[in-house]
C-alpha positions as semicolon CSV with decimal commas, in nm:
position;residue;x (nm);y (nm);z (nm)
1;M;0,926;12,361;16,219
2;F;0,623;12,379;16,405
3;K;0,792;12,108;16,694
4;D;1,078;12,429;16,727
5;Y;0,775;12,640;16,754
6;L;0,603;12,433;17,022
7;L;0,940;12,414;17,187
8;I;1,001;12,735;17,221
9;A;0,650;12,845;17,367
10;A;0,696;12,654;17,600
11;F;1,066;12,806;17,731
12;L;0,885;13,094;17,723
13;F;0,550;13,033;17,885
14;I;0,814;12,932;18,205
15;P;0,972;13,238;18,282
16;A;0,641;13,463;18,154
17;L;0,455;13,252;18,445
18;A;0,650;13,351;18,702
19;F;0,636;13,691;18,591
20;I;0,272;13,697;18,635
21;L;0,268;13,521;18,961
22;H;0,487;13,722;19,074
23;A;0,321;14,050;18,983
24;W;0,015;13,949;19,119
25;Q;0,173;13,868;19,449
26;Y;0,341;14,187;19,448
27;N;0,151;14,423;19,363
28;I;-0,189;14,323;19,266
29;R;-0,255;14,134;19,587
30;P;-0,143;14,373;19,814
31;L;-0,425;14,609;19,734
32;F;-0,744;14,417;19,853
33;I;-0,599;14,507;20,147
34;P;-0,775;14,718;20,322
35;R;-0,660;15,074;20,401
36;A;-0,766;15,050;20,719
37;E;-0,630;14,747;20,817
38;I;-0,259;14,911;20,696
39;E;-0,350;15,232;20,852
40;K;-0,383;15,089;21,183
41;L;-0,094;14,827;21,190
42;A;0,085;15,123;21,061
43;T;-0,053;15,363;21,387
44;Q;0,041;15,057;21,619
45;L;0,355;15,079;21,495
46;I;0,435;15,418;21,514
47;E;0,274;15,417;21,897
48;I;0,519;15,109;21,951
49;H;0,932;15,193;21,811
50;G;0,866;15,591;21,760
51;D;1,066;15,674;21,484
52;G;1,207;15,425;21,389
53;A;0,871;15,247;21,296
54;Y;1,019;15,283;20,970
55;D;1,325;15,075;21,017
56;F;1,120;14,802;21,168
57;V;0,936;14,801;20,886
58;Y;1,191;14,843;20,650
59;M;1,313;14,446;20,820
60;H;1,040;14,290;20,764
61;E;1,005;14,407;20,432
62;D;1,359;14,285;20,358
63;R;1,389;13,997;20,583
64;A;1,022;13,862;20,305
65;W;1,200;13,962;19,972
66;R;1,538;13,741;20,147
67;Y;1,273;13,428;20,217
68;G;1,069;13,479;19,874
69;E;0,780;13,636;20,045
70;T;0,671;13,854;19,802
71;Y;0,292;13,907;19,929
72;E;0,430;13,962;20,285
73;R;0,693;14,212;20,098
74;G;0,407;14,386;19,950
75;K;0,213;14,412;20,261
76;W;0,500;14,581;20,443
77;K;0,565;14,836;20,154
78;K;0,268;14,939;20,215
79;V;0,274;14,985;20,568
80;G;0,620;15,182;20,518
81;K;0,428;15,394;20,285
82;A;0,173;15,473;20,548
83;I;0,425;15,518;20,836
84;R;0,621;15,764;20,613
85;N;0,319;15,948;20,497
86;K;0,234;16,014;20,891
87;Q;0,579;16,089;21,036
88;T;0,628;16,403;20,831
89;H;0,893;16,563;21,049
90;L;1,126;16,313;20,936
91;Y;1,068;16,211;20,577
92;G;0,906;16,550;20,451
93;R;0,569;16,584;20,300
94;R;0,436;16,356;20,048
95;A;0,188;16,410;19,767
């Protein structure tokens, strides 16, 4: 009987570990990127791509998702949010 519970715990451990790793890479680790670096990257992309800067960021975020680069996806999501906040004429004012 104890072996059954041990087997169930082992099978539940792997998905739980995958979930924790994903949460770390996508949500928590990008929080350690300095805000100044995100703002600098957003400003550079707006200067280079103009109104298409968010499309460029979305393309990179989608590519990171397709290739399983979770940290990069989180980083590009933060850059995209900064671009949307800077380009209020396209996306409206954010709270």
